[in-house]
XYZ file of C-alpha atoms in Angstrom:
511
model
C 86.131 174.521 65.114
C 83.990 174.080 68.232
C 82.458 177.276 69.534
C 82.787 176.956 73.322
C 80.725 180.110 73.812
C 77.683 178.578 72.112
C 74.790 176.676 73.638
C 75.193 173.256 75.185
C 73.169 171.743 72.339
C 75.379 173.354 69.712
C 78.557 172.274 71.474
C 77.284 168.706 71.698
C 76.421 168.692 67.995
C 79.867 170.056 67.138
C 81.536 167.336 69.193
C 79.467 164.470 67.789
C 80.004 165.608 64.203
C 83.762 164.983 64.475
C 86.433 166.784 62.481
C 86.461 168.892 59.346
C 84.145 167.866 56.511
C 87.085 167.269 54.177
C 88.263 164.419 56.411
C 84.790 162.887 56.385
C 84.807 163.023 52.592
C 88.281 161.531 52.385
C 87.212 158.619 54.584
C 84.017 158.067 52.612
C 86.046 157.900 49.403
C 88.008 155.032 50.969
C 84.870 153.171 52.027
C 85.299 154.183 55.670
C 82.406 155.107 57.960
C 82.392 157.879 60.518
C 83.216 156.491 63.965
C 79.752 157.151 65.389
C 78.139 155.424 62.433
C 80.281 152.361 63.149
C 79.070 152.355 66.727
C 75.438 152.668 65.643
C 75.862 149.566 63.487
C 77.750 147.646 66.160
C 75.495 148.326 69.130
C 71.901 147.188 69.460
C 69.408 149.365 67.650
C 67.194 151.427 69.904
C 69.293 150.931 73.030
C 70.930 153.782 74.929
C 74.637 154.176 74.202
C 76.324 155.805 77.162
C 79.329 157.962 76.309
C 82.055 158.989 78.743
C 84.420 161.951 78.382
C 82.418 163.458 75.532
C 83.697 166.955 76.301
C 87.336 165.930 76.682
C 89.639 168.740 75.529
C 86.669 170.830 74.407
C 88.531 174.035 75.222
C 91.073 173.260 72.515
C 88.376 174.085 69.992
C 89.465 171.657 67.285
C 89.697 168.303 69.092
C 86.129 167.008 69.506
C 86.067 164.268 72.196
C 89.870 164.419 71.839
C 89.645 162.041 68.911
C 88.194 158.979 70.664
C 84.674 157.887 71.603
C 84.420 155.779 74.759
C 81.404 154.364 76.518
C 79.007 151.476 77.105
C 76.239 149.810 75.170
C 74.652 146.465 74.352
C 75.351 143.882 71.656
C 72.630 141.225 71.364
C 71.461 142.292 74.804
C 74.897 141.856 76.421
C 76.586 144.877 77.997
C 79.928 145.871 76.483
C 82.438 148.683 76.815
C 84.100 150.277 73.818
C 86.706 152.745 72.646
C 86.602 153.996 69.057
C 89.111 156.289 67.353
C 87.768 159.194 65.324
C 90.085 159.466 62.329
C 88.530 162.798 61.286
C 90.221 164.355 64.329
C 93.970 164.610 63.709
C 93.887 161.148 62.067
C 92.642 159.574 65.302
C 95.928 160.347 67.043
C 96.367 160.125 70.806
C 96.752 163.031 73.202
C 96.837 162.876 76.981
C 93.042 162.989 77.320
C 92.638 160.355 74.607
C 94.819 158.025 76.631
C 93.036 158.832 79.893
C 89.654 158.102 78.291
C 90.842 154.728 77.030
C 92.319 153.818 80.416
C 89.124 154.784 82.209
C 86.855 152.720 79.941
C 89.164 149.721 80.413
C 88.823 150.188 84.161
C 85.048 150.319 83.725
C 85.083 147.089 81.703
C 87.118 145.446 84.456
C 84.787 146.588 87.221
C 81.691 145.504 85.279
C 83.383 142.329 83.976
C 81.990 142.810 80.473
C 83.619 142.489 77.023
C 85.842 145.319 75.798
C 85.861 146.332 72.129
C 88.534 148.462 70.470
C 87.501 150.143 67.193
C 90.930 151.224 65.987
C 91.683 153.802 63.304
C 94.615 155.835 64.581
C 97.879 157.339 63.361
C 99.379 156.864 66.836
C 100.689 159.354 69.361
C 100.668 163.104 68.889
C 104.357 163.843 69.067
C 103.552 167.364 70.318
C 101.848 165.804 73.378
C 104.399 163.090 74.095
C 105.457 164.232 77.574
C 101.838 164.347 78.749
C 100.646 161.095 77.139
C 103.625 158.783 76.660
C 105.933 157.956 79.570
C 103.976 158.387 82.819
C 102.110 155.998 85.124
C 98.848 156.796 83.364
C 100.471 157.247 79.992
C 99.940 155.176 76.868
C 101.778 152.163 78.280
C 99.043 151.830 80.904
C 96.586 150.879 78.130
C 98.629 147.773 77.327
C 99.242 147.036 81.002
C 95.466 147.021 81.462
C 94.937 144.807 78.430
C 97.343 142.243 79.830
C 95.536 142.296 83.172
C 92.165 141.910 81.429
C 93.394 139.038 79.258
C 91.421 135.924 80.112
C 89.060 137.907 82.372
C 86.876 139.403 79.676
C 86.768 139.018 75.888
C 88.770 141.756 74.144
C 88.085 142.322 70.459
C 89.806 144.678 68.029
C 88.101 145.893 64.865
C 90.847 147.439 62.800
C 89.369 149.919 60.300
C 92.482 151.944 59.526
C 96.057 152.207 60.761
C 97.310 151.064 64.145
C 100.736 152.570 64.173
C 103.893 152.304 66.272
C 103.178 151.518 69.943
C 99.459 151.647 69.198
C 99.877 148.372 67.278
C 99.964 146.625 70.634
C 96.246 147.257 71.139
C 95.362 144.608 68.540
C 98.307 142.468 69.654
C 96.818 142.052 73.136
C 93.243 141.396 71.974
C 91.702 137.931 71.740
C 90.487 138.558 68.196
C 91.661 140.997 65.512
C 89.357 141.717 62.576
C 91.025 143.696 59.770
C 89.306 145.478 56.876
C 91.095 144.757 53.625
C 92.466 147.796 51.825
C 92.240 150.166 54.811
C 93.456 148.373 57.946
C 97.143 148.198 58.749
C 99.427 147.782 61.727
C 103.134 148.317 61.980
C 105.757 149.434 64.469
C 107.537 151.615 61.906
C 105.954 153.141 58.816
C 107.340 152.549 55.305
C 108.768 156.069 55.390
C 110.507 155.373 58.686
C 111.811 152.023 57.405
C 113.365 153.732 54.411
C 114.939 156.418 56.556
C 116.265 154.172 59.348
C 117.155 150.867 57.666
C 117.110 151.812 53.976
C 114.229 149.482 53.098
C 111.728 150.558 50.453
C 108.402 148.846 50.970
C 104.703 149.568 50.435
C 102.259 149.954 53.314
C 100.459 146.754 52.286
C 103.714 144.777 52.258
C 104.808 146.280 55.556
C 101.618 145.895 57.546
C 98.526 145.493 55.381
C 95.450 143.514 56.375
C 95.960 140.599 53.997
C 99.623 140.267 54.936
C 98.836 140.131 58.652
C 95.954 137.679 58.179
C 97.910 135.304 55.943
C 101.647 135.716 56.669
C 102.365 137.158 60.131
C 99.274 135.748 61.854
C 98.684 139.027 63.703
C 95.223 139.300 62.137
C 92.501 136.696 62.734
C 89.717 137.631 60.316
C 90.027 139.460 56.984
C 86.862 141.452 56.248
C 86.130 142.833 52.787
C 84.420 145.950 54.190
C 83.432 147.615 57.439
C 79.912 146.165 57.564
C 81.383 142.673 57.296
C 83.880 143.444 60.066
C 81.129 144.654 62.381
C 78.938 141.603 61.716
C 81.934 139.355 62.302
C 82.567 140.940 65.712
C 78.933 140.423 66.672
C 79.037 136.782 65.621
C 82.262 136.156 67.536
C 80.736 137.641 70.682
C 77.776 135.261 70.352
C 80.176 132.370 71.089
C 81.701 134.074 74.129
C 80.515 134.386 77.726
C 80.603 137.924 79.064
C 83.542 136.995 81.300
C 85.648 134.069 82.507
C 83.263 133.228 85.375
C 80.437 132.376 82.974
C 79.877 129.830 80.215
C 78.764 130.626 76.658
C 75.016 130.694 76.144
C 73.374 127.658 74.624
C 70.836 128.402 71.888
C 68.240 126.382 70.033
C 69.813 123.397 68.312
C 70.019 123.130 64.534
C 70.587 119.977 62.518
C 73.569 120.009 60.158
C 72.860 121.160 56.621
C 71.653 118.275 54.474
C 74.443 116.613 52.496
C 74.520 114.390 49.447
C 77.531 112.443 50.736
C 77.899 110.680 54.058
C 81.053 110.923 56.155
C 81.883 107.411 55.069
C 81.821 108.636 51.463
C 84.002 111.650 52.234
C 86.845 110.040 54.192
C 89.186 108.024 51.932
C 90.468 104.614 53.012
C 93.931 105.559 51.768
C 95.637 107.261 54.716
C 97.628 109.521 52.396
C 94.811 110.618 50.081
C 93.720 114.216 50.737
C 90.179 115.115 51.732
C 88.551 118.306 52.928
C 88.195 118.424 56.728
C 85.654 121.248 56.351
C 83.229 118.659 54.995
C 83.591 116.577 58.145
C 83.034 119.668 60.302
C 79.871 120.498 58.341
C 78.527 117.017 59.076
C 78.932 117.244 62.848
C 78.199 120.952 63.480
C 74.861 122.731 63.673
C 73.981 124.302 60.327
C 75.801 127.571 59.509
C 77.430 127.723 62.924
C 81.128 127.626 62.016
C 83.117 130.759 62.895
C 86.683 130.269 61.712
C 89.682 131.993 63.283
C 92.881 132.601 61.248
C 91.482 130.963 58.104
C 94.221 132.358 55.851
C 97.101 131.699 58.246
C 98.679 128.222 58.497
C 95.712 126.579 56.718
C 97.102 123.083 57.377
C 95.291 123.347 60.700
C 91.738 124.597 61.174
C 90.602 126.496 64.271
C 87.170 127.882 64.954
C 83.940 127.754 66.911
C 80.855 125.700 66.108
C 77.642 124.859 67.844
C 76.673 121.262 68.474
C 73.094 120.800 69.643
C 73.138 124.558 70.334
C 76.220 124.471 72.613
C 79.529 126.156 71.749
C 82.539 123.951 70.992
C 86.027 124.962 69.863
C 87.474 122.857 67.042
C 91.142 122.154 66.327
C 91.377 120.040 63.173
C 94.140 118.953 60.825
C 93.487 119.728 57.154
C 94.801 116.877 54.963
C 94.028 118.970 51.896
C 96.767 121.464 52.838
C 100.351 120.188 53.061
C 98.948 116.795 54.040
C 97.928 118.184 57.444
C 101.551 118.224 58.637
C 102.160 120.557 61.595
C 104.554 123.490 61.099
C 105.740 126.154 63.552
C 102.970 128.555 62.449
C 100.257 125.913 62.754
C 101.471 125.091 66.262
C 101.277 128.767 67.248
C 97.822 129.104 65.706
C 96.464 126.088 67.576
C 98.073 127.079 70.882
C 96.538 130.541 70.778
C 93.085 129.201 69.965
C 93.168 126.565 72.707
C 94.190 129.202 75.247
C 91.178 131.353 74.345
C 88.805 128.389 74.585
C 90.184 127.393 77.972
C 89.989 130.978 79.270
C 86.297 131.267 78.437
C 85.037 127.779 79.322
C 84.615 126.500 75.770
C 85.059 122.705 75.329
C 87.647 121.549 72.799
C 87.196 118.998 70.031
C 90.297 117.700 68.252
C 89.858 116.116 64.823
C 93.162 114.373 64.205
C 94.405 113.376 60.781
C 98.054 114.207 61.211
C 101.298 112.697 59.876
C 103.215 114.528 62.602
C 105.383 117.641 62.762
C 107.394 118.769 59.755
C 111.070 117.847 59.681
C 114.083 119.385 57.965
C 116.621 122.157 58.299
C 114.242 124.997 57.489
C 111.736 124.213 60.232
C 114.412 123.356 62.782
C 115.970 126.784 62.210
C 112.509 128.301 62.634
C 112.292 126.706 66.082
C 109.678 124.047 65.424
C 110.600 122.238 68.653
C 109.783 125.214 70.868
C 106.688 126.081 68.806
C 105.476 122.494 69.047
C 106.128 122.543 72.777
C 103.981 125.671 72.993
C 101.086 123.811 71.353
C 101.467 120.838 73.689
C 101.674 123.135 76.696
C 98.476 125.010 75.793
C 96.607 121.765 75.153
C 97.846 119.973 78.263
C 97.064 122.954 80.508
C 93.457 123.285 79.298
C 90.961 122.279 81.975
C 87.847 122.455 79.803
C 86.309 119.220 78.442
C 88.487 117.766 75.669
C 87.606 115.066 73.181
C 90.081 113.762 70.632
C 88.844 111.942 67.521
C 91.351 110.038 65.415
C 89.818 110.426 61.975
C 92.387 108.419 59.976
C 95.829 108.714 61.498
C 97.800 110.264 64.321
C 101.511 109.677 63.925
C 104.423 110.637 66.138
C 104.226 113.839 68.145
C 101.169 114.742 66.072
C 99.235 112.392 68.388
C 100.489 114.339 71.382
C 99.663 117.737 69.901
C 96.104 116.672 69.064
C 95.330 115.808 72.690
C 96.457 112.192 72.631
C 95.666 109.751 75.474
C 98.722 110.677 77.551
C 97.431 114.239 77.941
C 94.237 113.209 79.744
C 91.501 114.082 77.274
C 88.095 113.144 78.611
C 88.044 110.484 75.935
C 89.821 109.373 72.779
C 87.545 108.189 69.987
C 88.476 106.694 66.649
C 86.772 105.994 63.356
C 87.047 102.372 62.167
C 89.862 103.100 59.686
C 92.026 105.027 62.195
C 95.663 104.316 62.994
C 97.937 105.493 65.806
C 101.655 104.899 65.448
C 105.102 106.399 65.845
C 105.154 106.785 62.069
C 103.261 105.616 58.995
C 103.794 102.139 57.471
C 105.877 103.441 54.557
C 108.315 105.372 56.744
C 108.447 102.629 59.396
C 109.346 99.836 56.973
C 112.001 102.000 55.365
C 113.442 102.961 58.759
C 113.684 99.376 60.013
C 114.484 97.446 56.841
C 116.380 99.897 54.616
C 119.573 97.813 54.601
C 117.687 94.544 54.151
C 115.751 95.956 51.191
C 118.970 97.033 49.484
C 120.455 93.544 49.931
C 117.491 91.828 48.228
C 117.387 91.217 44.485
C 115.476 94.035 42.841
C 112.594 91.776 41.738
C 111.946 90.691 45.359
C 111.962 94.121 46.977
C 108.364 95.199 46.207
C 106.894 91.996 47.647
C 109.080 92.213 50.766
C 108.073 95.842 51.386
C 104.364 95.055 50.847
C 104.522 92.161 53.320
C 106.236 94.227 55.999
C 103.815 97.119 55.564
C 100.878 94.729 55.979
C 102.430 93.324 59.172
C 102.961 96.844 60.486
C 99.376 97.857 59.730
C 98.065 94.794 61.545
C 100.180 95.780 64.534
C 98.551 99.228 64.715
C 95.026 98.014 63.896
C 92.374 100.177 65.552
C 90.760 97.196 67.311
C 94.079 96.259 68.834
C 94.388 99.853 70.071
C 90.918 99.564 71.578
C 91.840 96.224 73.130
C 94.810 97.878 74.800
C 92.498 100.731 75.986
C 94.504 103.302 74.073
C 91.235 104.536 72.621
C 87.906 104.536 74.422
C 85.511 103.746 71.602
C 85.359 103.105 67.865
C 82.551 105.123 66.313
C 80.953 104.720 62.909
C 81.435 107.985 60.974
C 77.763 108.804 60.606
C 77.151 108.298 64.330
C 79.959 110.658 65.306
C 77.854 113.805 65.796
C 75.456 112.079 68.187
C 78.322 110.523 70.134
C 80.054 113.897 70.541
C 76.888 115.706 71.602
C 76.142 113.058 74.247
C 79.674 113.083 75.590
C 80.033 116.877 75.760
C 76.714 117.014 77.604
C 78.030 114.539 80.190
C 81.302 116.438 80.551
C 79.600 119.797 81.214
C 80.151 119.473 84.954
C 83.863 118.730 84.625
C 85.926 120.436 87.299
C 89.714 120.305 87.306
C 92.002 122.123 89.684
C 95.273 123.179 88.032
C 98.504 122.079 89.748
C 99.426 124.192 92.747
C 102.160 126.602 91.664
C 102.648 130.278 90.984
C 102.645 129.838 87.180
C 104.001 127.680 84.377
C 107.160 128.640 82.529
C 105.703 128.170 79.052
C 107.683 127.637 75.841
C 107.834 130.641 73.492
């Protein structure tokens, strides 16, 4: 209980200490920090953290700061704005002043054009305050309206330490990056108890909206952190790849050579187009040491998305992973790639495509899941990007997979290929079967294998990489161990790229 008749110093101490001690203990037992401790770890040590609305609802006596801390500070010397729920105060729930504080700090972030961080740990709206905080022009909906307006203007990051319930789940949904702490973080529109009551479904909180589920199944989470310290460090690292707003470019830092490797790229990449290999190894060879920040690692792992530094400069990577499902594109992988490309384009981060793709998945299941519209979404995001784009055909790019990975028709700044690369409508095996299926069946059984082998060889000669270069389908053939240097030189030349989008009000994008 805050004593509003006490001294200013005592009132301030009461406010900054949060709710009842039993709630602090309960959180500590779950491995959760107090909100102000989180902020101390997130913001630069020794810098002044400016808090707004500290005395919000102080006259209520039991709602310190009305359950949310809002203000400004620095992260690695860059100004940021933040809102952070205090779960020791009525479980971090929202009242009218809570909502007003969040809206005001969003408006501050917009006026300053600096990143906005949401440290979420909230049970949602206070039902007792719903008329004051829910439906009006400056009610809770305004928070999401502001987030949509800020999208692409400034980086918005959500660190999810606890629940984000009901309508409040849209705070992470509208952020560029969502970091979830395993075991404590959750988001859901309806709680397990509500699901049982309304639709008769019995389900656990983890199954309904837990951190691991959202990071691996729904794709609503981007990074799964094992604890709060890891989540905070992850947010700091992510911000190091971002400019402070859309009008700036990410900072370049001192270059680092890749970590030393026993194997060369030539050793790593198999000659057999269908043999799996680990694309992470290729990325490690071309990226500055320890610079890879992966986004959505657990979701749709057949495609890899993340940020690296090359010669100290930030580059966004979209890479097929032959080790997972052969690198085939599914509806989830298309969504994952589209989202990542949009973020890179919004914040002036060049895109590197590492293509080793058999194409999009086929079959009844994926057609029912809408793979055509999801694939179109990926193509739309890629084609609309005005940042520098380089596509590297590592081994193969078949069918619409070539299109999705920024193929020549989509005006990448260049298309490179390794010497063993192939570009075709489909692979040799599928092509020969498609064209000669009837002929093969007519042949005596002992002649079929030789006929198929001959036709496959003819097909491979037809899609030979040097023929593709001769036809100017690709711009250069690069030896694997020279690839890093080639990419660094090209991205440096493309830094001044300037493209004006087509004149129109907006695109009607696939969904």
